[in-house]
Tab-separated table of C-alpha atoms and ligand atoms in Angstrom:
chain	number	residue	atom	x	y	z
D	15	MET	CA	25.486	-24.322	10.531
D	16	ASP	CA	28.503	-22.868	12.045
D	17	ILE	CA	29.893	-19.285	11.683
D	18	GLU	CA	32.404	-20.090	8.735
D	19	GLN	CA	29.650	-22.178	6.987
D	20	PHE	CA	27.338	-19.035	7.329
D	21	ARG	CA	29.997	-16.802	5.902
D	22	LYS	CA	30.312	-19.249	2.801
D	23	ALA	CA	26.601	-19.660	2.548
D	24	GLY	CA	25.924	-15.956	2.995
D	25	TYR	CA	28.424	-14.710	0.335
D	26	GLN	CA	26.855	-17.251	-2.151
D	27	ALA	CA	23.434	-15.915	-1.377
D	28	ILE	CA	24.533	-12.441	-1.941
D	29	ASP	CA	26.082	-13.474	-5.250
D	30	ARG	CA	22.984	-15.320	-6.286
D	31	ILE	CA	20.728	-12.282	-5.488
D	32	CYS	CA	23.042	-10.013	-7.610
D	33	ASP	CA	22.692	-12.652	-10.393
D	34	TYR	CA	18.930	-12.570	-10.052
D	35	TYR	CA	19.110	-8.908	-10.575
D	36	TYR	CA	21.348	-8.938	-13.399
D	37	THR	CA	18.935	-11.188	-15.196
D	38	LEU	CA	15.467	-9.839	-13.682
D	39	GLN	CA	14.389	-8.065	-16.947
D	40	ASP	CA	15.076	-11.277	-19.191
D	41	LYS	CA	12.707	-13.441	-16.885
D	42	SER	CA	8.822	-13.284	-17.387
D	43	VAL	CA	6.970	-11.115	-14.836
D	44	VAL	CA	4.510	-13.965	-14.155
D	45	SER	CA	5.168	-17.523	-13.210
D	46	SER	CA	4.115	-20.358	-15.110
D	47	VAL	CA	3.582	-22.874	-12.297
D	48	LYS	CA	0.363	-24.505	-11.778
D	49	PRO	CA	-1.555	-24.518	-8.549
D	50	GLY	CA	-0.064	-27.407	-6.147
D	51	TYR	CA	3.224	-27.609	-7.959
D	52	LEU	CA	5.332	-27.270	-4.981
D	53	ARG	CA	3.359	-29.917	-2.699
D	54	ASP	CA	4.114	-32.202	-5.850
D	55	SER	CA	7.676	-31.379	-5.666
D	56	LEU	CA	8.577	-31.399	-1.960
D	57	PRO	CA	8.761	-34.358	0.501
D	58	VAL	CA	5.482	-34.768	2.537
D	59	GLU	CA	7.192	-33.961	5.858
D	60	ALA	CA	10.436	-32.584	7.511
D	61	PRO	CA	13.401	-34.564	6.784
D	62	GLU	CA	14.548	-36.760	9.815
D	63	ALA	CA	18.075	-36.083	9.323
D	64	GLY	CA	19.464	-32.573	8.770
D	65	GLU	CA	20.539	-31.880	5.093
D	66	ASP	CA	23.558	-29.986	3.524
D	67	PHE	CA	22.867	-26.612	3.372
D	68	GLN	CA	24.128	-26.124	-0.377
D	69	LYS	CA	21.524	-28.667	-1.196
D	70	ILE	CA	18.750	-26.404	0.574
D	71	ALA	CA	20.091	-23.292	-1.360
D	72	ASP	CA	20.269	-24.945	-4.583
D	73	ASP	CA	16.466	-26.191	-4.066
D	74	TYR	CA	15.639	-22.548	-3.369
D	75	GLN	CA	16.513	-21.632	-6.885
D	76	LYS	CA	15.069	-24.758	-8.376
D	77	PHE	CA	11.694	-24.592	-6.773
D	78	ILE	CA	11.123	-21.319	-5.207
D	79	ILE	CA	12.296	-18.820	-7.995
D	80	PRO	CA	10.102	-20.450	-10.801
D	81	GLY	CA	7.133	-20.162	-8.555
D	82	LEU	CA	7.545	-16.274	-7.859
D	83	THR	CA	5.792	-13.282	-9.519
D	84	HIS	CA	8.630	-10.705	-10.072
D	85	TRP	CA	7.197	-7.498	-8.261
D	86	GLN	CA	10.517	-5.907	-9.021
D	87	HIS	CA	10.565	-6.684	-12.800
D	88	PRO	CA	10.420	-3.440	-14.798
D	89	SER	CA	7.193	-4.690	-16.554
D	90	PHE	CA	5.357	-5.108	-13.333
D	91	PHE	CA	2.448	-2.585	-13.274
D	92	ALA	CA	-0.072	-4.456	-11.228
D	93	PHE	CA	-1.532	-3.568	-7.653
D	94	PHE	CA	0.901	-1.093	-6.532
D	95	PRO	CA	4.576	-1.234	-6.335
D	96	THR	CA	6.260	-2.900	-3.557
D	97	GLY	CA	9.640	-1.285	-2.198
D	98	CYS	CA	12.731	-3.385	-2.404
D	99	THR	CA	16.052	-1.811	-2.585
D	100	PHE	CA	19.409	-3.269	-1.485
D	101	GLU	CA	19.672	-0.939	1.409
D	102	GLY	CA	16.384	-2.411	2.745
D	103	MET	CA	17.758	-5.946	2.184
D	104	LEU	CA	20.859	-5.337	4.257
D	105	ALA	CA	18.916	-3.668	6.975
D	106	ASP	CA	16.588	-6.721	7.322
D	107	LEU	CA	19.513	-9.259	7.170
D	108	TYR	CA	21.223	-7.227	9.996
D	109	ALA	CA	18.060	-7.003	12.011
D	110	SER	CA	17.449	-10.658	11.745
D	111	SER	CA	21.123	-11.418	12.645
D	112	THR	CA	20.319	-10.132	16.225
D	113	MET	CA	16.445	-10.717	16.238
D	114	ASN	CA	15.059	-8.507	18.877
D	115	PRO	CA	11.251	-8.474	19.478
D	116	GLY	CA	11.589	-4.881	20.693
D	117	PHE	CA	8.283	-4.462	22.444
D	118	ASN	CA	9.626	-2.586	25.589
D	119	TRP	CA	12.443	0.077	25.389
D	120	ALA	CA	14.350	-2.207	27.736
D	121	CYS	CA	14.147	-4.813	25.311
D	122	SER	CA	16.706	-3.533	23.193
D	123	PRO	CA	16.825	0.451	23.499
D	124	ALA	CA	18.240	0.762	19.857
D	125	CYS	CA	15.107	-0.743	18.297
D	126	THR	CA	12.941	1.838	20.115
D	127	GLU	CA	15.028	4.734	19.900
D	128	LEU	CA	15.869	4.347	16.091
D	129	GLU	CA	12.134	3.832	15.434
D	130	ALA	CA	11.212	7.106	17.351
D	131	VAL	CA	14.010	9.027	15.390
D	132	MET	CA	12.971	7.598	12.067
D	133	MET	CA	9.263	8.316	12.469
D	134	ASP	CA	10.361	12.017	13.207
D	135	TRP	CA	12.521	11.765	10.035
D	136	ALA	CA	9.790	10.280	7.881
D	137	ALA	CA	7.197	12.957	9.398
D	138	LYS	CA	9.317	15.709	8.415
D	139	LEU	CA	10.266	14.216	4.829
D	140	LEU	CA	6.429	14.292	4.567
D	141	GLY	CA	5.758	17.770	5.763
D	142	LEU	CA	3.589	16.612	8.691
D	143	SER	CA	2.887	18.858	11.465
D	144	PRO	CA	5.287	19.085	14.401
D	145	GLU	CA	2.423	17.729	16.708
D	146	PHE	CA	2.963	14.213	15.177
D	147	LEU	CA	6.523	14.089	16.025
D	148	ASN	CA	7.758	11.787	18.640
D	149	THR	CA	9.758	14.779	19.981
D	150	SER	CA	6.451	16.503	21.046
D	151	GLY	CA	5.944	14.235	23.621
D	152	ILE	CA	2.389	14.146	22.890
D	153	GLY	CA	1.718	12.986	19.453
D	154	GLY	CA	4.188	10.367	17.594
D	155	GLY	CA	4.674	7.631	15.231
D	156	SER	CA	5.464	4.026	14.960
D	157	MET	CA	6.160	1.242	12.472
D	158	GLN	CA	3.197	-1.158	11.886
D	159	SER	CA	3.023	-4.284	9.590
D	160	THR	CA	0.575	-3.101	7.303
D	161	ALA	CA	-1.933	-0.303	6.542
D	162	SER	CA	-4.643	-2.769	7.467
D	163	ASP	CA	-3.194	-3.055	10.852
D	164	SER	CA	-2.584	0.722	11.110
D	165	ALA	CA	-6.486	1.207	10.238
D	166	LEU	CA	-7.370	-1.453	12.691
D	167	ILE	CA	-5.322	0.366	15.474
D	168	ALA	CA	-6.907	3.634	14.714
D	169	VAL	CA	-10.263	2.072	15.090
D	170	VAL	CA	-9.530	0.257	18.211
D	171	ALA	CA	-8.167	3.575	19.670
D	172	ALA	CA	-11.061	5.697	18.468
D	173	ARG	CA	-13.638	3.358	19.713
D	174	SER	CA	-11.944	3.358	23.255
D	175	LEU	CA	-11.871	7.217	23.175
D	176	TYR	CA	-15.565	7.491	22.137
D	177	GLN	CA	-16.620	4.933	24.795
D	178	ARG	CA	-14.581	6.885	27.559
D	179	ARG	CA	-16.483	10.043	26.338
D	180	HIS	CA	-19.838	8.368	26.052
D	181	PRO	CA	-19.754	5.492	28.537
D	182	SER	CA	-23.824	4.761	27.989
D	183	VAL	CA	-23.421	4.363	24.445
D	184	THR	CA	-23.847	0.700	23.153
D	185	GLN	CA	-21.272	-0.854	20.756
D	186	SER	CA	-24.083	-1.984	18.464
D	187	SER	CA	-24.967	1.731	17.598
D	188	LEU	CA	-21.298	2.519	16.652
D	189	VAL	CA	-20.510	3.009	13.034
D	190	ILE	CA	-17.259	3.015	11.073
D	191	TYR	CA	-17.454	5.440	7.979
D	192	THR	CA	-15.642	4.370	4.886
D	193	THR	CA	-16.440	5.291	1.260
D	194	THR	CA	-17.423	3.093	-1.630
D	195	GLN	CA	-13.820	3.456	-2.840
D	196	THR	CA	-12.161	2.615	0.458
D	197	HIS	CA	-9.785	-0.221	0.717
D	198	SER	CA	-11.262	-3.616	1.932
D	199	LEU	CA	-9.257	-2.743	5.223
D	200	GLY	CA	-12.410	-0.779	6.364
D	201	LEU	CA	-14.867	-3.739	6.068
D	202	LYS	CA	-12.090	-5.938	7.661
D	203	ALA	CA	-11.802	-3.755	10.695
D	204	GLY	CA	-15.856	-3.886	11.196
D	205	LEU	CA	-15.614	-7.660	10.914
D	206	ILE	CA	-13.036	-8.061	13.424
D	207	LEU	CA	-14.184	-5.726	16.030
D	208	GLY	CA	-17.821	-6.615	15.301
D	209	LEU	CA	-18.789	-3.092	14.502
D	210	SER	CA	-21.043	-1.856	11.520
D	211	VAL	CA	-19.579	-0.028	8.388
D	212	ARG	CA	-21.192	2.456	6.268
D	213	ALA	CA	-19.673	3.102	3.001
D	214	LEU	CA	-20.451	6.687	2.040
D	215	GLU	CA	-21.154	7.239	-1.833
D	216	VAL	CA	-18.659	9.136	-3.789
D	217	THR	CA	-19.202	9.865	-7.589
D	218	TRP	CA	-17.684	9.810	-10.784
D	219	GLU	CA	-18.147	13.642	-11.186
D	220	ASP	CA	-16.337	14.323	-7.974
D	221	LYS	CA	-13.532	11.765	-9.059
D	222	PHE	CA	-14.494	9.367	-6.419
D	223	SER	CA	-13.497	11.779	-3.778
D	224	LEU	CA	-15.434	12.126	-0.384
D	225	ARG	CA	-17.081	15.406	-0.224
D	226	GLY	CA	-18.035	17.437	2.727
D	227	GLU	CA	-21.693	17.563	1.921
D	228	THR	CA	-21.936	13.805	1.836
D	229	LEU	CA	-20.186	13.343	4.924
D	230	ARG	CA	-22.340	15.960	6.587
D	231	LYS	CA	-25.949	14.430	5.378
D	232	ALA	CA	-24.513	11.106	6.444
D	233	LEU	CA	-23.656	12.219	9.823
D	234	GLU	CA	-27.089	14.212	10.384
D	235	GLY	CA	-29.003	11.270	9.114
D	236	ASP	CA	-27.314	8.746	11.564
D	237	GLU	CA	-27.596	11.261	14.311
D	238	ARG	CA	-31.488	11.337	13.875
D	239	GLU	CA	-31.288	7.351	13.773
D	240	GLY	CA	-29.588	7.289	17.157
D	241	LYS	CA	-26.349	5.799	15.172
D	242	LYS	CA	-23.036	6.808	16.524
D	243	PRO	CA	-20.431	7.133	13.760
D	244	PHE	CA	-16.901	7.512	15.738
D	245	ILE	CA	-14.567	7.228	12.924
D	246	LEU	CA	-14.068	7.979	9.328
D	247	LEU	CA	-11.239	6.081	7.274
D	248	ALA	CA	-10.606	8.703	4.802
D	249	THR	CA	-8.321	7.709	1.717
D	250	VAL	CA	-5.769	9.949	0.101
D	251	GLY	CA	-4.885	7.858	-2.931
D	252	THR	CA	-7.548	5.008	-3.358
D	253	THR	CA	-6.271	1.576	-4.693
D	254	SER	CA	-8.762	1.636	-7.479
D	255	SER	CA	-8.182	4.857	-9.004
D	256	GLY	CA	-5.864	6.889	-6.823
D	257	ALA	CA	-9.074	9.060	-5.868
D	258	ILE	CA	-8.315	11.657	-2.886
D	259	ASP	CA	-10.927	12.156	-0.440
D	260	ASN	CA	-11.500	16.085	0.044
D	261	VAL	CA	-9.783	16.303	3.509
D	262	SER	CA	-10.289	20.060	3.639
D	263	GLU	CA	-13.936	19.635	3.330
D	264	ILE	CA	-14.046	16.685	5.618
D	265	GLY	CA	-12.181	18.863	8.235
D	266	ALA	CA	-14.688	21.551	8.167
D	267	VAL	CA	-17.580	19.195	8.667
D	268	THR	CA	-15.744	17.405	11.703
D	269	LYS	CA	-15.377	20.812	13.500
D	270	ASP	CA	-19.116	20.364	14.136
D	271	TYR	CA	-18.593	16.592	14.920
D	272	PRO	CA	-15.569	16.638	17.199
D	273	ASP	CA	-16.360	12.954	18.242
D	274	LEU	CA	-15.617	11.658	14.756
D	275	TRP	CA	-12.062	10.577	14.580
D	276	VAL	CA	-10.447	11.067	11.067
D	277	HIS	CA	-7.917	8.441	10.077
D	278	VAL	CA	-6.219	9.219	6.769
D	279	ASP	CA	-5.401	6.099	4.755
D	280	ALA	CA	-2.718	7.330	2.380
D	281	ALA	CA	-0.905	3.687	1.997
D	282	TRP	CA	0.207	4.165	-1.381
D	283	ALA	CA	0.034	7.909	-2.078
D	284	GLY	CA	1.430	9.350	1.220
D	285	VAL	CA	5.160	8.978	0.309
D	286	ALA	CA	4.411	11.605	-2.536
D	287	LEU	CA	3.986	14.329	0.166
D	288	SER	CA	7.900	14.308	0.295
D	289	CYS	CA	7.657	16.299	-2.982
D	290	PRO	CA	6.208	19.805	-1.958
D	291	GLU	CA	4.341	20.230	-5.424
D	292	TYR	CA	1.856	17.418	-4.348
D	293	ARG	CA	1.164	18.582	-1.049
D	294	GLU	CA	-1.792	20.839	-1.830
D	295	THR	CA	-3.432	18.072	-4.066
D	296	LEU	CA	-2.911	15.624	-1.225
D	297	HIS	CA	-4.444	17.937	1.319
D	298	LEU	CA	-1.443	18.063	3.473
D	299	ASN	CA	-2.554	21.390	5.533
D	300	ALA	CA	-5.987	19.596	6.149
D	301	ILE	CA	-4.318	16.510	7.245
D	302	ASN	CA	-1.968	18.413	9.506
D	303	GLU	CA	-4.981	20.351	10.997
D	304	HIS	CA	-7.597	17.525	11.336
D	305	ALA	CA	-6.436	14.069	11.159
D	306	HIS	CA	-6.286	12.250	14.301
D	307	SER	CA	-4.114	9.635	12.576
D	308	PHE	CA	-2.225	9.330	9.370
D	309	CYS	CA	-0.899	6.188	7.773
D	310	THR	CA	1.419	5.725	4.660
D	311	ASN	CA	3.474	2.480	3.761
D	312	PHE	CA	6.938	3.037	2.958
D	313	HIS	CA	6.929	-0.541	1.760
D	314	LYS	CA	4.854	0.381	-1.249
D	315	TRP	CA	5.987	3.411	-3.101
D	316	GLY	CA	8.604	4.437	-0.532
D	317	LEU	CA	11.761	2.141	-1.480
D	318	THR	CA	11.464	0.284	1.691
D	319	ASN	CA	11.238	-3.396	1.885
D	320	PHE	CA	8.062	-4.927	3.256
D	321	ASP	CA	6.897	-4.284	6.290
D	322	ALA	CA	7.209	-0.710	6.824
D	323	SER	CA	3.747	0.811	7.427
D	324	THR	CA	4.166	4.320	9.093
D	325	LEU	CA	1.264	5.341	11.747
D	326	TRP	CA	1.230	8.600	13.366
D	327	VAL	CA	-1.262	9.894	16.113
D	328	ARG	CA	-1.891	13.325	17.136
D	329	ASP	CA	-2.084	12.194	20.756
D	330	ARG	CA	-0.274	8.856	21.900
D	331	LYS	CA	-2.503	8.538	24.793
D	332	TYR	CA	-5.278	7.508	22.357
D	333	LEU	CA	-3.046	4.387	21.754
D	334	THR	CA	-1.940	3.587	25.243
D	335	ASP	CA	-5.232	4.183	26.645
D	336	ALA	CA	-6.632	1.658	24.441
D	337	LEU	CA	-3.776	-0.938	24.268
D	338	ASP	CA	-1.787	-0.548	27.433
D	339	VAL	CA	-2.039	-3.906	29.407
D	340	THR	CA	0.893	-4.515	31.766
D	341	PRO	CA	0.941	-7.640	33.574
D	342	PRO	CA	3.955	-7.525	36.110
D	343	PHE	CA	6.318	-9.585	33.776
D	344	LEU	CA	6.300	-6.502	31.170
D	345	ARG	CA	7.045	-4.004	33.864
D	346	SER	CA	10.254	-1.999	33.712
D	347	ALA	CA	11.733	0.881	35.800
D	348	GLU	CA	11.821	2.983	32.624
D	349	GLY	CA	8.466	2.198	31.633
D	350	ASP	CA	6.798	2.994	35.049
D	351	ALA	CA	8.900	6.147	35.137
D	352	GLY	CA	7.217	7.183	31.733
D	353	THR	CA	10.658	8.186	30.579
D	354	VAL	CA	10.631	5.997	27.269
D	355	ILE	CA	8.276	4.493	24.949
D	356	ASP	CA	7.275	0.929	25.105
D	357	TYR	CA	6.026	0.474	21.623
D	358	ARG	CA	4.181	-2.715	22.574
D	359	ASN	CA	1.303	-0.441	23.798
D	360	TRP	CA	1.024	1.343	20.428
D	361	HIS	CA	-0.126	-1.691	18.408
D	362	LEU	CA	-1.900	-4.968	18.668
D	363	ALA	CA	0.729	-7.565	19.342
D	364	LEU	CA	3.270	-7.889	21.915
D	365	GLY	CA	6.587	-8.432	19.966
D	366	ARG	CA	7.610	-6.538	16.984
D	367	ARG	CA	10.035	-6.353	14.221
D	368	PHE	CA	13.246	-4.168	14.089
D	369	ARG	CA	11.601	-2.278	11.063
D	370	SER	CA	13.088	1.179	11.641
D	371	LEU	CA	16.709	-0.100	10.687
D	372	LYS	CA	15.545	-0.417	6.947
D	373	LEU	CA	13.992	3.192	6.901
D	374	TRP	CA	17.419	4.371	8.449
D	375	PHE	CA	19.399	2.606	5.653
D	376	VAL	CA	17.000	3.919	2.889
D	377	LEU	CA	16.773	7.465	3.884
D	378	ARG	CA	20.259	7.959	4.541
D	379	SER	CA	21.607	6.070	1.359
D	380	PHE	CA	19.025	7.716	-0.877
D	381	GLY	CA	18.769	11.173	0.928
D	382	ALA	CA	15.556	12.990	0.985
D	383	GLU	CA	16.501	14.359	-2.721
D	384	GLY	CA	17.102	10.830	-3.878
D	385	PHE	CA	13.867	9.813	-2.549
D	386	ARG	CA	12.081	12.657	-4.073
D	387	ASP	CA	13.829	12.137	-7.447
D	388	TYR	CA	12.542	8.490	-7.438
D	389	ILE	CA	8.878	9.715	-6.769
D	390	ARG	CA	9.114	12.364	-9.480
D	391	ARG	CA	10.626	10.113	-11.970
D	392	THR	CA	7.954	7.348	-11.531
D	393	ILE	CA	5.153	10.007	-11.797
D	394	ASN	CA	6.746	11.315	-14.976
D	395	LEU	CA	6.809	7.662	-16.395
D	396	ASN	CA	3.167	7.488	-15.666
D	397	ASN	CA	2.579	10.739	-17.356
D	398	ILE	CA	4.239	9.360	-20.562
D	399	PHE	CA	1.940	6.377	-20.480
D	400	ALA	CA	-1.118	8.667	-19.986
D	401	SER	CA	-0.192	10.854	-22.914
D	402	LEU	CA	0.199	7.672	-24.985
D	403	VAL	CA	-3.084	6.311	-24.006
D	404	SER	CA	-4.558	9.813	-24.537
D	405	ALA	CA	-3.340	9.918	-28.127
D	406	SER	CA	-4.528	6.282	-28.744
D	407	SER	CA	-7.309	5.476	-31.374
D	408	VAL	CA	-8.194	2.184	-29.149
D	409	LEU	CA	-7.579	2.882	-25.515
D	410	SER	CA	-8.986	5.770	-23.346
D	411	LEU	CA	-8.127	6.895	-19.897
D	412	MET	CA	-10.839	6.437	-17.431
D	413	THR	CA	-9.944	9.056	-14.827
D	414	ALA	CA	-6.951	11.908	-14.973
D	415	PRO	CA	-3.765	9.937	-13.944
D	416	SER	CA	-3.160	10.147	-10.461
D	417	LEU	CA	0.451	10.372	-9.348
D	418	ALA	CA	1.943	7.203	-10.781
D	419	LEU	CA	-1.387	5.399	-11.386
D	420	SER	CA	-3.492	5.553	-14.737
D	421	VAL	CA	-6.841	3.737	-15.420
D	422	PHE	CA	-7.778	3.134	-18.666
D	423	ARG	CA	-9.800	0.635	-20.864
D	424	LEU	CA	-10.183	-0.317	-24.375
D	425	ASP	CA	-12.636	2.122	-25.946
D	426	PRO	CA	-12.311	2.110	-29.709
D	427	LYS	CA	-13.422	5.119	-31.430
D	428	SER	CA	-15.977	4.426	-33.959
D	429	ALA	CA	-13.750	4.821	-37.037
D	430	SER	CA	-11.839	1.593	-36.043
D	431	LEU	CA	-14.995	-0.392	-35.639
D	432	ASN	CA	-16.266	0.464	-39.178
D	433	SER	CA	-19.509	1.474	-37.367
D	434	THR	CA	-20.732	4.845	-36.251
D	435	LYS	CA	-22.827	3.481	-33.379
D	436	ALA	CA	-21.449	4.279	-29.822
D	437	LEU	CA	-21.057	0.987	-27.850
D	438	SER	CA	-23.377	0.423	-25.030
D	439	PRO	CA	-21.912	0.211	-21.597
D	440	GLU	CA	-22.487	-3.343	-21.398
D	441	THR	CA	-20.816	-4.134	-24.656
D	442	LEU	CA	-17.894	-2.029	-23.633
D	443	ASN	CA	-17.705	-4.156	-20.604
D	444	ASP	CA	-17.690	-7.416	-22.494
D	445	LEU	CA	-15.112	-6.104	-24.823
D	446	ASN	CA	-12.858	-4.962	-21.788
D	447	ARG	CA	-13.342	-8.418	-20.198
D	448	ILE	CA	-11.926	-9.938	-23.410
D	449	TYR	CA	-9.103	-7.462	-23.455
D	450	TYR	CA	-8.219	-8.238	-20.004
D	451	ALA	CA	-8.109	-11.822	-20.399
D	452	ARG	CA	-5.948	-11.501	-23.123
D	453	ILE	CA	-3.617	-9.102	-21.256
D	454	SER	CA	-3.615	-11.458	-18.117
D	455	ALA	CA	-2.832	-14.582	-20.444
D	456	ARG	CA	0.624	-12.832	-21.138
D	457	LYS	CA	3.591	-13.676	-18.920
D	458	ASP	CA	5.783	-10.885	-19.878
D	459	ILE	CA	3.719	-8.085	-18.322
D	460	LEU	CA	1.263	-7.823	-15.368
D	461	LEU	CA	-1.527	-5.329	-14.640
D	462	THR	CA	-4.707	-5.574	-12.444
D	463	GLN	CA	-8.392	-4.709	-13.406
D	464	THR	CA	-10.734	-2.828	-11.759
D	465	VAL	CA	-14.091	-1.581	-11.861
D	466	LEU	CA	-15.118	2.237	-11.740
D	467	ASN	CA	-18.699	3.376	-11.834
D	468	GLY	CA	-19.829	-0.140	-13.159
D	469	ALA	CA	-17.017	0.171	-16.021
D	470	VAL	CA	-14.515	-2.591	-16.070
D	471	CYS	CA	-11.047	-1.013	-16.508
D	472	ILE	CA	-7.498	-1.651	-16.266
D	473	ARG	CA	-4.957	-0.251	-13.731
D	474	PHE	CA	-1.368	0.844	-14.614
D	475	ALA	CA	0.814	1.385	-11.644
D	476	VAL	CA	4.093	2.534	-12.153
D	477	GLY	CA	6.600	2.373	-9.298
D	478	ALA	CA	9.000	-0.654	-9.860
D	479	ALA	CA	12.491	0.809	-9.188
D	480	ARG	CA	14.081	-0.644	-12.484
D	481	THR	CA	11.249	0.680	-14.808
D	482	GLU	CA	12.362	2.937	-17.499
D	483	GLU	CA	10.779	4.718	-20.330
D	484	VAL	CA	11.552	1.941	-22.680
D	485	HIS	CA	9.549	-0.391	-20.499
D	486	ILE	CA	6.568	2.019	-20.502
D	487	ARG	CA	6.626	2.586	-24.400
D	488	LYS	CA	6.902	-1.415	-24.745
D	489	ALA	CA	3.919	-1.718	-22.446
D	490	TYR	CA	1.962	0.742	-24.219
D	491	GLN	CA	2.733	-1.020	-27.554
D	492	LEU	CA	1.862	-4.395	-26.331
D	493	LEU	CA	-1.426	-3.018	-24.770
D	494	SER	CA	-2.394	-1.316	-27.992
D	495	GLU	CA	-1.799	-4.402	-29.918
D	496	GLU	CA	-3.734	-6.588	-27.303
D	497	GLY	CA	-6.437	-4.107	-27.734
D	498	LYS	CA	-6.669	-4.406	-31.636
D	499	LEU	CA	-6.527	-8.167	-31.371
D	500	ALA	CA	-9.134	-8.100	-28.617
D	501	LEU	CA	-11.312	-6.053	-31.177
D	502	GLU	CA	-10.908	-8.635	-33.828
D	503	GLU	CA	-11.788	-11.480	-31.355
D	504	TRP	CA	-14.851	-9.575	-30.258
D	505	THR	CA	-15.862	-8.731	-34.024
D	506	LYS	CA	-15.571	-12.426	-34.965
D	507	ALA	CA	-17.516	-13.595	-32.115
D	508	GLY	CA	-19.989	-11.118	-32.964
D	509	GLN	CA	-20.151	-12.530	-36.506
D	510	ASN	CA	-20.695	-15.851	-35.275
D	511	GLY	CA	-23.554	-14.800	-33.194
D	512	ASN	CA	-21.609	-15.254	-29.991
D	513	VAL	CA	-22.189	-12.124	-28.579
Y	605	LIG	C1	-2.441	-1.103	-0.458
Y	605	LIG	C2	-3.461	-0.435	0.204
Y	605	LIG	C3	-3.778	-0.898	1.426
Y	605	LIG	C4	-3.507	-2.122	2.110
Y	605	LIG	O1	-2.275	-2.104	2.509
Y	605	LIG	P1	-1.724	-3.283	3.524
Y	605	LIG	O2	-0.343	-2.473	4.074
Y	605	LIG	O3	-1.285	-4.505	2.705
Y	605	LIG	O4	-2.586	-3.517	4.523
Y	605	LIG	C5	-4.705	0.045	2.203
Y	605	LIG	N1	-5.132	1.043	1.793
Y	605	LIG	C6	-4.746	1.542	0.426
Y	605	LIG	C7	-5.111	2.898	-0.290
Y	605	LIG	C8	-3.827	0.888	-0.339
Y	605	LIG	O5	-3.408	1.375	-1.495
């Protein structure tokens, strides 16, 4: 493809992307393809002779679009939202047009310098302590691919710090602390690094929040057994129910255990810190005071295209002491002089994408005000959903709504069941399995399920940028109707003796 062919194909691509967005809400959210559909449609190997690009572009429409789940669809309420804005798309286009794997400052000064400035913008937007700013010269932030990478980096840095402080401790006595609600990134870090992971219990009564007392008891017990917990992966906004670990109480405990690194994973909820009214709920002061590292994903609820996980550390030396390997071919005058950041020493790989460009485009185009408006708007939409569920005769909220996430289940009040008996927990779970099977058979909406305290329930996560109140009301209507149908299905099965 030459430059003029690129110009033509590029204009066409933008036109087609615009058409996609004009027609998105008329599509179904979920694809209807069967496993293996693409292998059946594509040649078994790359073509010997190069093909005409128009044919390639048309095949994208023909084969790929039908196999997509439309995460930007206004009726997408599954998992968590994934940011996707035109600003982000354009930034990615520019970034890929010059393709700089900016591992050292000297690789492309703009890549490193924009990232350092954007991480400071983002830190200020979220209200993080000046200690985390790159301008502090001590702490600092960098953009990672995912929250899982960010947590892995924190664990590697924490382990390295611990081992330098306690050279005689063997790796087999080291323990990573998580809770039973921590994202699988905790277990995965343990698996990758060959370290034990202990999941601390959190309870329904505490809204699945890790409390200081639980942490203290675990630390005391492990200390007696000679185990060495060296990092806690705390969560602000868990995946399952949006639970918020009590970072204030955790911080009070770690005062007595200065060797315990506190990493705060706020992959989804962290961007809500941009709104001052949520800072207390999300324990911002305690994060600022106690966290060694803090991560949030702008690529979830932060309007920025994947990947854009932001990771801050209180002391950049924690990272560079653990991750700096400088063979001669990577040395540079600026790096040796210590006057610049070489971001390769702040993450696991060598090369890195030019991610900060999309954050720059997004934060400038929306402005802090526009960013906060979006967060508030989606929280309001979730509140509308939650109040509809609260008033429902068949659905119930399982926990108080957390920001833009509600967890609910089918829970018929006895009148609608023509019975006065309360349903047993097992029966309710059976009923909700039927209910979720019905919902997930639909193509026009997507939600994910979870289990809280043994109870099968369903998550409703708001945040797709095009979701409006009408989509929320439509979703509620549909979920209520499916609830009633699930009850009928269940009652019939009962009458046939199948339950
Ligand atoms: C989504 C999520 C993650 C994982 O995010 P990745 O960036 O895909 O690794 C981790 N923690 C929490 C709380 C999440 O919600």
